[in-house]
CSV table of C-alpha atoms in Angstrom, one decimal:
chain,number,residue,atom,x,y,z
A,1,UNK,CA,0.0,0.0,0.0
A,2,UNK,CA,3.0,2.3,0.3
A,3,UNK,CA,4.1,1.3,-3.2
A,4,UNK,CA,2.5,3.7,-5.6
A,5,UNK,CA,1.3,1.2,-8.0
A,6,UNK,CA,0.4,-2.6,-8.2
A,7,UNK,CA,3.3,-3.3,-10.6
A,8,UNK,CA,5.3,-5.5,-8.4
A,9,UNK,CA,5.0,-9.2,-9.1
A,10,UNK,CA,4.9,-11.8,-6.5
A,11,UNK,CA,7.9,-13.6,-7.9
A,12,UNK,CA,10.1,-10.5,-7.2
A,13,UNK,CA,9.4,-10.9,-3.6
A,14,UNK,CA,9.6,-14.6,-3.2
A,15,UNK,CA,11.3,-14.2,0.2
A,16,UNK,CA,8.0,-13.1,1.7
A,17,UNK,CA,7.8,-15.4,4.8
A,18,UNK,CA,6.9,-14.9,8.5
A,19,UNK,CA,10.5,-14.5,9.3
A,20,UNK,CA,11.2,-11.9,6.7
A,21,UNK,CA,8.4,-9.8,7.7
A,22,UNK,CA,9.3,-10.2,11.4
A,23,UNK,CA,12.9,-9.2,10.5
A,24,UNK,CA,11.7,-6.0,8.7
A,25,UNK,CA,9.6,-5.0,11.7
A,26,UNK,CA,12.6,-5.3,13.9
A,27,UNK,CA,14.8,-3.3,11.4
A,28,UNK,CA,12.0,-0.6,11.4
A,29,UNK,CA,12.2,-0.3,15.2
A,30,UNK,CA,16.1,-0.1,15.1
A,31,UNK,CA,16.0,2.6,12.5
A,32,UNK,CA,13.5,4.6,14.5
A,33,UNK,CA,15.5,4.2,17.7
A,34,UNK,CA,18.7,5.4,16.0
A,35,UNK,CA,16.8,8.3,14.4
A,36,UNK,CA,17.8,7.2,10.9
A,37,UNK,CA,14.8,8.8,9.1
A,38,UNK,CA,15.7,7.7,5.6
A,39,UNK,CA,16.3,4.1,6.6
A,40,UNK,CA,13.1,3.9,8.6
A,41,UNK,CA,11.0,5.1,5.8
A,42,UNK,CA,12.8,2.7,3.4
A,43,UNK,CA,12.2,-0.3,5.7
A,44,UNK,CA,8.4,0.7,6.2
A,45,UNK,CA,7.9,1.0,2.4
A,46,UNK,CA,9.6,-2.4,2.0
A,47,UNK,CA,7.4,-3.9,4.7
A,48,UNK,CA,4.3,-2.7,3.1
A,49,UNK,CA,5.2,-3.8,-0.3
A,50,UNK,CA,6.0,-7.3,0.9
A,51,UNK,CA,2.7,-7.4,2.7
A,52,UNK,CA,1.0,-7.0,-0.7
A,53,UNK,CA,2.9,-9.8,-2.3
A,54,UNK,CA,2.8,-12.6,0.3
A,55,UNK,CA,2.0,-15.6,-1.9
A,56,UNK,CA,-1.0,-17.7,-1.2
A,57,UNK,CA,-1.7,-20.8,-3.3
A,58,UNK,CA,-4.9,-22.6,-3.2
A,59,UNK,CA,-5.5,-26.0,-4.8
A,60,UNK,CA,-9.1,-27.1,-5.8
A,61,UNK,CA,-9.6,-30.7,-7.0
A,62,UNK,CA,-12.5,-33.1,-7.6
A,63,UNK,CA,-14.1,-35.2,-10.2
A,64,UNK,CA,-15.3,-33.8,-13.5
A,65,UNK,CA,-18.6,-31.8,-13.4
A,66,UNK,CA,-18.3,-31.2,-9.6
A,67,UNK,CA,-18.1,-27.4,-9.9
A,68,UNK,CA,-14.4,-26.9,-9.5
A,69,UNK,CA,-14.0,-24.2,-12.0
A,70,UNK,CA,-17.0,-22.3,-10.8
A,71,UNK,CA,-15.4,-22.5,-7.3
A,72,UNK,CA,-12.2,-21.2,-8.7
A,73,UNK,CA,-14.0,-18.1,-10.2
A,74,UNK,CA,-15.9,-17.6,-7.0
A,75,UNK,CA,-12.6,-17.3,-5.0
A,76,UNK,CA,-11.4,-14.8,-7.6
A,77,UNK,CA,-14.5,-12.7,-7.3
A,78,UNK,CA,-15.5,-13.0,-11.0
A,79,UNK,CA,-18.5,-14.4,-12.8
A,80,UNK,CA,-18.3,-17.6,-15.1
A,81,UNK,CA,-19.2,-15.4,-18.0
A,82,UNK,CA,-16.1,-13.1,-17.5
A,83,UNK,CA,-13.5,-13.5,-20.1
A,84,UNK,CA,-10.9,-14.0,-17.4
A,85,UNK,CA,-12.9,-16.8,-15.9
A,86,UNK,CA,-11.8,-20.5,-15.6
A,87,UNK,CA,-13.7,-22.5,-18.2
A,88,UNK,CA,-16.6,-24.5,-16.9
A,89,UNK,CA,-18.6,-27.4,-18.2
A,90,UNK,CA,-20.1,-30.8,-17.5
A,91,UNK,CA,-17.2,-32.7,-19.1
A,92,UNK,CA,-13.5,-32.6,-17.7
A,93,UNK,CA,-12.2,-29.4,-18.6
A,94,UNK,CA,-8.9,-29.8,-16.5
A,95,UNK,CA,-6.4,-32.4,-17.5
A,96,UNK,CA,-3.4,-30.6,-16.0
A,97,UNK,CA,-2.9,-28.0,-13.3
A,98,UNK,CA,-4.2,-24.7,-14.5
A,99,UNK,CA,-3.4,-21.8,-12.2
A,100,UNK,CA,-5.4,-18.4,-12.1
A,101,UNK,CA,-4.2,-15.3,-10.3
A,102,UNK,CA,-6.8,-13.2,-8.5
A,103,UNK,CA,-7.4,-10.2,-10.8
A,104,UNK,CA,-7.0,-7.6,-8.0
A,105,UNK,CA,-4.5,-9.4,-5.7
A,106,UNK,CA,-2.2,-11.3,-8.1
A,107,UNK,CA,-0.2,-12.8,-5.1
A,108,UNK,CA,-3.2,-15.1,-4.4
A,109,UNK,CA,-3.4,-17.9,-6.9
A,110,UNK,CA,-6.1,-20.4,-7.2
A,111,UNK,CA,-5.3,-23.7,-9.1
A,112,UNK,CA,-7.8,-25.9,-10.9
A,113,UNK,CA,-6.4,-29.5,-10.5
A,114,UNK,CA,-7.4,-32.6,-12.6
A,115,UNK,CA,-9.7,-34.9,-10.6
A,116,UNK,CA,-7.6,-37.7,-9.2
A,117,UNK,CA,-10.1,-40.1,-10.8
A,118,UNK,CA,-9.1,-38.8,-14.2
A,119,UNK,CA,-5.5,-39.7,-13.8
A,120,UNK,CA,-3.6,-43.1,-13.6
A,121,UNK,CA,-1.7,-41.9,-10.6
A,122,UNK,CA,-2.2,-43.2,-7.0
A,123,UNK,CA,-2.6,-40.5,-4.4
A,124,UNK,CA,1.1,-40.0,-3.6
A,125,UNK,CA,2.1,-39.8,-7.3
A,126,UNK,CA,-0.8,-37.5,-8.0
A,127,UNK,CA,0.4,-35.0,-5.5
A,128,UNK,CA,3.9,-35.1,-6.9
A,129,UNK,CA,2.4,-34.7,-10.4
A,130,UNK,CA,0.4,-31.6,-9.5
A,131,UNK,CA,3.3,-29.9,-7.4
A,132,UNK,CA,2.0,-30.6,-3.9
A,133,UNK,CA,4.8,-28.5,-2.1
A,134,UNK,CA,3.6,-25.2,-3.5
A,135,UNK,CA,0.1,-25.2,-2.2
A,136,UNK,CA,-0.9,-23.8,1.2
A,137,UNK,CA,-4.1,-26.1,1.4
A,138,UNK,CA,-6.3,-28.2,-0.8
A,139,UNK,CA,-10.0,-28.0,-1.3
A,140,UNK,CA,-11.6,-31.4,-2.3
A,141,UNK,CA,-14.9,-30.8,-4.1
A,142,UNK,CA,-17.9,-33.0,-4.9
A,143,UNK,CA,-21.3,-32.3,-6.2
A,144,UNK,CA,-22.9,-35.4,-4.7
A,145,UNK,CA,-21.0,-37.7,-2.3
A,146,UNK,CA,-17.2,-38.0,-1.6
A,147,UNK,CA,-15.7,-41.2,-2.9
A,148,UNK,CA,-12.7,-43.5,-2.0
A,149,UNK,CA,-10.4,-41.5,-4.2
A,150,UNK,CA,-11.1,-38.3,-2.4
A,151,UNK,CA,-10.3,-39.9,0.9
A,152,UNK,CA,-7.0,-41.5,-0.4
A,153,UNK,CA,-6.1,-38.0,-1.5
A,154,UNK,CA,-7.1,-36.4,1.8
A,155,UNK,CA,-5.1,-39.1,3.7
A,156,UNK,CA,-2.0,-38.5,1.6
A,157,UNK,CA,-2.3,-34.7,2.0
A,158,UNK,CA,-2.6,-35.2,5.8
A,159,UNK,CA,0.3,-37.5,5.9
A,160,UNK,CA,2.4,-34.9,4.1
A,161,UNK,CA,1.5,-32.3,6.7
A,162,UNK,CA,-0.9,-30.0,4.9
A,163,UNK,CA,-4.6,-28.9,5.4
A,164,UNK,CA,-7.5,-30.1,3.3
A,165,UNK,CA,-11.2,-29.2,3.3
A,166,UNK,CA,-14.2,-31.0,1.8
A,167,UNK,CA,-16.5,-28.8,-0.2
A,168,UNK,CA,-20.0,-30.1,-1.2
A,169,UNK,CA,-21.0,-27.9,-4.3
A,170,UNK,CA,-24.2,-27.1,-6.2
A,171,UNK,CA,-26.2,-27.0,-3.0
A,172,UNK,CA,-28.6,-24.5,-4.7
A,173,UNK,CA,-29.6,-27.4,-7.1
A,174,UNK,CA,-30.2,-29.7,-4.2
A,175,UNK,CA,-32.3,-27.1,-2.4
A,176,UNK,CA,-34.5,-26.5,-5.5
A,177,UNK,CA,-35.0,-30.3,-6.1
A,178,UNK,CA,-35.8,-30.9,-2.3
A,179,UNK,CA,-38.3,-28.1,-2.4
A,180,UNK,CA,-40.1,-29.6,-5.4
A,181,UNK,CA,-40.4,-33.1,-3.8
A,182,UNK,CA,-40.9,-32.4,0.0
A,183,UNK,CA,-44.4,-31.5,1.2
A,184,UNK,CA,-43.0,-29.8,4.3
A,185,UNK,CA,-39.7,-28.5,3.2
A,186,UNK,CA,-37.3,-27.1,5.9
A,187,UNK,CA,-34.1,-25.6,4.5
A,188,UNK,CA,-32.1,-25.8,7.7
A,189,UNK,CA,-33.0,-29.5,8.3
A,190,UNK,CA,-32.2,-30.3,4.6
A,191,UNK,CA,-28.9,-28.7,4.8
A,192,UNK,CA,-28.0,-30.5,8.0
A,193,UNK,CA,-29.1,-33.9,6.5
A,194,UNK,CA,-26.9,-33.4,3.6
A,195,UNK,CA,-24.0,-32.3,5.8
A,196,UNK,CA,-24.4,-35.3,8.0
A,197,UNK,CA,-24.5,-37.7,5.0
A,198,UNK,CA,-21.3,-36.2,3.8
A,199,UNK,CA,-19.5,-36.5,7.2
A,200,UNK,CA,-20.8,-40.0,7.9
A,201,UNK,CA,-19.8,-41.1,4.4
A,202,UNK,CA,-16.3,-39.8,5.0
A,203,UNK,CA,-16.1,-41.3,8.4
A,204,UNK,CA,-17.0,-44.7,7.0
A,205,UNK,CA,-14.0,-44.3,4.6
A,206,UNK,CA,-11.7,-43.5,7.3
A,207,UNK,CA,-11.6,-39.7,7.9
A,208,UNK,CA,-12.0,-39.2,11.6
A,209,UNK,CA,-13.2,-35.5,11.9
A,210,UNK,CA,-13.9,-34.3,8.4
A,211,UNK,CA,-14.6,-30.6,7.8
A,212,UNK,CA,-17.4,-30.4,5.2
A,213,UNK,CA,-18.7,-27.0,3.7
A,214,UNK,CA,-21.9,-26.8,1.7
A,215,UNK,CA,-21.6,-24.1,-1.0
A,216,UNK,CA,-23.2,-22.7,-4.1
A,217,UNK,CA,-20.8,-21.1,-6.6
A,218,UNK,CA,-23.6,-18.8,-7.8
A,219,UNK,CA,-25.0,-17.8,-4.4
A,220,UNK,CA,-21.8,-17.1,-2.3
A,221,UNK,CA,-23.8,-15.3,0.3
A,222,UNK,CA,-25.8,-18.5,1.1
A,223,UNK,CA,-24.9,-21.7,2.9
A,224,UNK,CA,-21.2,-22.1,4.1
A,225,UNK,CA,-19.0,-20.1,1.7
A,226,UNK,CA,-18.5,-17.3,4.2
A,227,UNK,CA,-17.7,-19.9,6.9
A,228,UNK,CA,-15.2,-21.6,4.5
A,229,UNK,CA,-13.5,-18.4,3.9
A,230,UNK,CA,-13.1,-17.6,7.6
A,231,UNK,CA,-11.8,-21.1,8.3
A,232,UNK,CA,-9.3,-21.0,5.6
A,233,UNK,CA,-8.0,-17.6,6.8
A,234,UNK,CA,-7.9,-18.6,10.4
A,235,UNK,CA,-5.9,-21.8,9.8
A,236,UNK,CA,-3.2,-20.1,7.6
A,237,UNK,CA,0.1,-18.8,9.1
A,238,UNK,CA,-0.2,-15.3,10.4
A,239,UNK,CA,1.7,-13.8,7.4
A,240,UNK,CA,-0.6,-15.3,4.8
A,241,UNK,CA,-3.9,-14.7,6.6
A,242,UNK,CA,-4.3,-11.1,5.8
A,243,UNK,CA,-3.2,-11.8,2.2
A,244,UNK,CA,-6.0,-14.1,1.8
A,245,UNK,CA,-8.5,-11.8,3.6
A,246,UNK,CA,-7.8,-9.0,1.3
A,247,UNK,CA,-8.6,-11.2,-1.7
A,248,UNK,CA,-11.8,-12.7,-0.5
A,249,UNK,CA,-15.0,-11.6,-2.0
A,250,UNK,CA,-17.0,-9.3,0.4
A,251,UNK,CA,-20.0,-11.6,0.7
A,252,UNK,CA,-20.6,-11.4,4.5
A,253,UNK,CA,-20.5,-8.9,7.3
A,254,UNK,CA,-17.8,-11.1,8.9
A,255,UNK,CA,-15.5,-10.9,6.0
A,256,UNK,CA,-15.8,-7.1,5.6
A,257,UNK,CA,-15.0,-6.7,9.2
A,258,UNK,CA,-12.0,-9.0,8.8
A,259,UNK,CA,-10.8,-6.9,6.0
A,260,UNK,CA,-11.2,-3.7,7.9
A,261,UNK,CA,-9.4,-5.1,11.0
A,262,UNK,CA,-6.5,-6.3,8.7
A,263,UNK,CA,-6.2,-2.9,7.0
A,264,UNK,CA,-6.3,-1.1,10.4
A,265,UNK,CA,-3.1,-3.0,11.3
A,266,UNK,CA,-1.2,-1.2,8.6
A,267,UNK,CA,-2.3,2.3,9.5
A,268,UNK,CA,0.6,2.8,12.0
A,269,UNK,CA,3.1,2.1,9.3
A,270,UNK,CA,1.5,4.6,6.8
A,271,UNK,CA,1.3,7.2,9.5
A,272,UNK,CA,4.8,6.7,10.8
A,273,UNK,CA,6.4,7.1,7.3
A,274,UNK,CA,4.3,10.1,6.4
A,275,UNK,CA,5.2,11.8,9.8
A,276,UNK,CA,8.9,11.0,9.3
A,277,UNK,CA,9.1,12.7,6.0
A,278,UNK,CA,6.8,15.6,7.1
A,279,UNK,CA,9.3,16.3,9.8
A,280,UNK,CA,12.5,15.9,7.9
A,281,UNK,CA,12.2,15.9,4.1
A,282,UNK,CA,14.3,13.0,2.8
A,283,UNK,CA,15.9,13.4,-0.8
A,284,UNK,CA,14.0,11.0,-3.1
A,285,UNK,CA,11.1,10.4,-0.7
A,286,UNK,CA,9.2,13.7,-1.0
A,287,UNK,CA,6.3,11.7,-2.6
A,288,UNK,CA,5.3,10.8,1.0
A,289,UNK,CA,4.6,14.4,1.8
A,290,UNK,CA,2.1,14.6,-1.1
A,291,UNK,CA,-1.6,13.8,-0.9
A,292,UNK,CA,-0.9,11.4,-3.7
A,293,UNK,CA,0.2,8.8,-1.2
A,294,UNK,CA,-3.2,9.1,0.6
A,295,UNK,CA,-4.9,8.6,-2.8
A,296,UNK,CA,-3.0,5.4,-3.3
A,297,UNK,CA,-3.8,4.0,0.2
A,298,UNK,CA,-7.5,4.8,-0.1
A,299,UNK,CA,-7.7,3.4,-3.6
A,300,UNK,CA,-6.3,0.2,-2.2
A,301,UNK,CA,-9.0,0.2,0.6
A,302,UNK,CA,-11.7,0.7,-2.1
A,303,UNK,CA,-10.5,-2.3,-4.1
A,304,UNK,CA,-10.1,-4.4,-1.1
A,305,UNK,CA,-13.8,-3.8,-0.1
A,306,UNK,CA,-15.0,-4.6,-3.7
A,307,UNK,CA,-16.3,-1.0,-4.2
A,308,UNK,CA,-14.3,-0.2,-7.4
A,309,UNK,CA,-16.3,0.0,-10.7
A,310,UNK,CA,-15.3,-3.5,-11.9
A,311,UNK,CA,-16.2,-5.2,-8.6
A,312,UNK,CA,-19.6,-3.3,-8.3
A,313,UNK,CA,-20.5,-4.3,-11.9
A,314,UNK,CA,-19.7,-7.9,-11.4
A,315,UNK,CA,-21.7,-7.9,-8.1
A,316,UNK,CA,-24.7,-6.4,-9.8
A,317,UNK,CA,-24.6,-9.1,-12.5
A,318,UNK,CA,-24.2,-12.0,-10.1
A,319,UNK,CA,-26.8,-10.7,-7.7
A,320,UNK,CA,-29.3,-9.7,-10.5
A,321,UNK,CA,-29.4,-6.2,-8.9
A,322,UNK,CA,-29.2,-3.0,-10.9
A,323,UNK,CA,-26.0,-1.0,-10.8
A,324,UNK,CA,-27.8,2.2,-9.8
A,325,UNK,CA,-29.4,0.3,-6.9
A,326,UNK,CA,-26.0,-0.7,-5.5
A,327,UNK,CA,-24.5,2.8,-6.0
A,328,UNK,CA,-27.6,4.4,-4.4
A,329,UNK,CA,-26.7,3.0,-1.0
A,330,UNK,CA,-23.2,4.3,-1.1
A,331,UNK,CA,-22.9,7.3,1.2
A,332,UNK,CA,-19.2,8.2,1.1
A,333,UNK,CA,-17.6,10.3,-1.8
A,334,UNK,CA,-14.7,7.9,-1.7
A,335,UNK,CA,-17.1,5.1,-2.9
A,336,UNK,CA,-19.0,7.1,-5.4
A,337,UNK,CA,-16.3,9.1,-7.0
A,338,UNK,CA,-12.8,8.5,-8.4
A,339,UNK,CA,-10.2,8.9,-5.8
A,340,UNK,CA,-8.2,12.0,-6.5
A,341,UNK,CA,-6.0,14.3,-4.5
A,342,UNK,CA,-8.8,17.0,-4.7
A,343,UNK,CA,-11.3,14.7,-3.2
A,344,UNK,CA,-8.9,13.7,-0.4
A,345,UNK,CA,-8.1,17.4,0.2
A,346,UNK,CA,-11.7,18.4,0.4
A,347,UNK,CA,-12.5,15.5,2.9
A,348,UNK,CA,-9.6,16.5,5.0
A,349,UNK,CA,-10.5,20.1,5.0
A,350,UNK,CA,-13.9,19.4,6.4
A,351,UNK,CA,-12.3,18.7,9.8
A,352,UNK,CA,-10.4,21.4,11.6
A,353,UNK,CA,-8.2,18.7,13.1
A,354,UNK,CA,-7.3,17.2,9.7
A,355,UNK,CA,-6.4,20.6,8.0
A,356,UNK,CA,-3.2,20.1,10.0
A,357,UNK,CA,-2.2,17.2,7.6
A,358,UNK,CA,-2.3,19.6,4.7
A,359,UNK,CA,-0.1,22.4,6.4
A,360,UNK,CA,2.2,20.8,9.0
A,361,UNK,CA,5.3,20.7,6.8
A,362,UNK,CA,5.0,24.2,5.5
A,363,UNK,CA,4.3,25.6,9.0
A,364,UNK,CA,7.3,24.1,10.8
A,365,UNK,CA,10.0,23.8,8.1
A,366,UNK,CA,11.1,27.3,9.1
A,367,UNK,CA,11.8,26.4,12.7
A,368,UNK,CA,14.7,23.9,12.5
A,369,UNK,CA,15.1,23.4,16.3
A,370,UNK,CA,11.5,22.6,17.1
A,371,UNK,CA,10.1,21.6,13.7
A,372,UNK,CA,10.7,17.9,14.0
A,373,UNK,CA,9.5,17.6,17.6
A,374,UNK,CA,6.2,19.4,16.8
A,375,UNK,CA,5.7,18.1,13.3
A,376,UNK,CA,6.2,14.4,13.8
A,377,UNK,CA,3.5,13.8,16.5
A,378,UNK,CA,1.0,16.2,14.8
A,379,UNK,CA,1.6,14.5,11.3
A,380,UNK,CA,1.3,11.0,12.8
A,381,UNK,CA,-1.8,11.8,14.8
A,382,UNK,CA,-3.7,13.5,12.0
A,383,UNK,CA,-2.7,11.1,9.4
A,384,UNK,CA,-3.9,8.2,11.6
A,385,UNK,CA,-7.1,9.9,12.3
A,386,UNK,CA,-7.7,10.5,8.5
A,387,UNK,CA,-6.9,7.0,7.5
A,388,UNK,CA,-9.1,5.5,10.2
A,389,UNK,CA,-11.9,7.9,9.1
A,390,UNK,CA,-11.5,6.9,5.3
A,391,UNK,CA,-11.4,3.2,6.3
A,392,UNK,CA,-14.6,3.5,8.2
A,393,UNK,CA,-16.3,5.3,5.3
A,394,UNK,CA,-15.6,2.5,2.9
A,395,UNK,CA,-16.2,-0.3,5.2
A,396,UNK,CA,-19.6,1.1,6.1
A,397,UNK,CA,-20.5,1.5,2.4
A,398,UNK,CA,-19.2,-2.1,1.8
A,399,UNK,CA,-21.7,-3.3,4.4
A,400,UNK,CA,-24.5,-1.4,2.8
A,401,UNK,CA,-23.8,-2.6,-0.8
A,402,UNK,CA,-23.6,-6.2,0.5
A,403,UNK,CA,-26.9,-5.9,2.2
A,404,UNK,CA,-28.5,-4.2,-0.8
A,405,UNK,CA,-27.2,-7.1,-3.0
A,406,UNK,CA,-29.1,-9.4,-0.8
A,407,UNK,CA,-32.3,-7.4,-1.2
A,408,UNK,CA,-32.2,-6.0,2.3
A,409,UNK,CA,-33.4,-2.4,2.6
A,410,UNK,CA,-30.7,0.0,3.8
């Protein structure tokens, strides 16, 4: 978020591990304690850049026609009709591993794997064939019941020390079919029966405590997709957790709140770098004193919450809601307008406190002896306040848009 553009590729930062990020935080602290402003800003910038390229690799596998490709597209926040979508169909469309980057968060990759039943490999060889070691976890998909091959694969994944999750797809089809045939249809009871059938079937095949999620690739807000997302994030290592949260589609209040919390955790770094450069201009780093940096941070917030034009159009399409209806519930200018320095300046100027952000450096640059002591705390305080305010505005709009997509009056 401190990098000015999304031009860095994840491969350039392949060293993004928990240890690397911890080391950078330590280096930032050391630079601050030694009053090395240029080094501190450089380390903060690097830390924020690495946060954005932490790789997360998801593997999705299952039999042909099970809805794998639709699930791949769902994780990427795009519709099956999108030209960037993984191809879908009733026949096996995947014979080799096909990987798809998230369109807005390219460090997150979802791979469509051939169903183990479509290969001649036993489970261990299959995992070697698809490149087991690069994946953070595996999602094993079925549209009816899980079979012996699924269990063999899960057992081998577990033996090799990685996580796996069972996902029962096309639940929307099941619900419609049950509704047509049952006289006293009860959705909750029907869902629980399907879940129990899956769990019991897996237990009979040797899986002790299977995690089974019921999802519809077309109605992500229904059933267990939100729960699946939260479970995946919670069981990832800390340095990958936020990376996945940023990329998740904003299809529940819980996910939107998780995004907000993750973004709040970075505000101290943005504010510290801006405050340092406001106090002592550093050659080559004057960009941090410009409103342009706030524009980039807020634009990232907007994309993360799915409030950019592309995401809103896709949501309108998938939810069968008009674009105008979704935009009508947005209250913040940050959501409704293109983010620009003028918009940020005007929003800041609406608060007497935040006017300080616009004037701090100019006021105190003529007082060398007290400039740094006064400027840094003020710049840090008011930048922090401004970013929290902007984040609140966008998170609130994301909640309103999500509810409107569900048909809830807001």
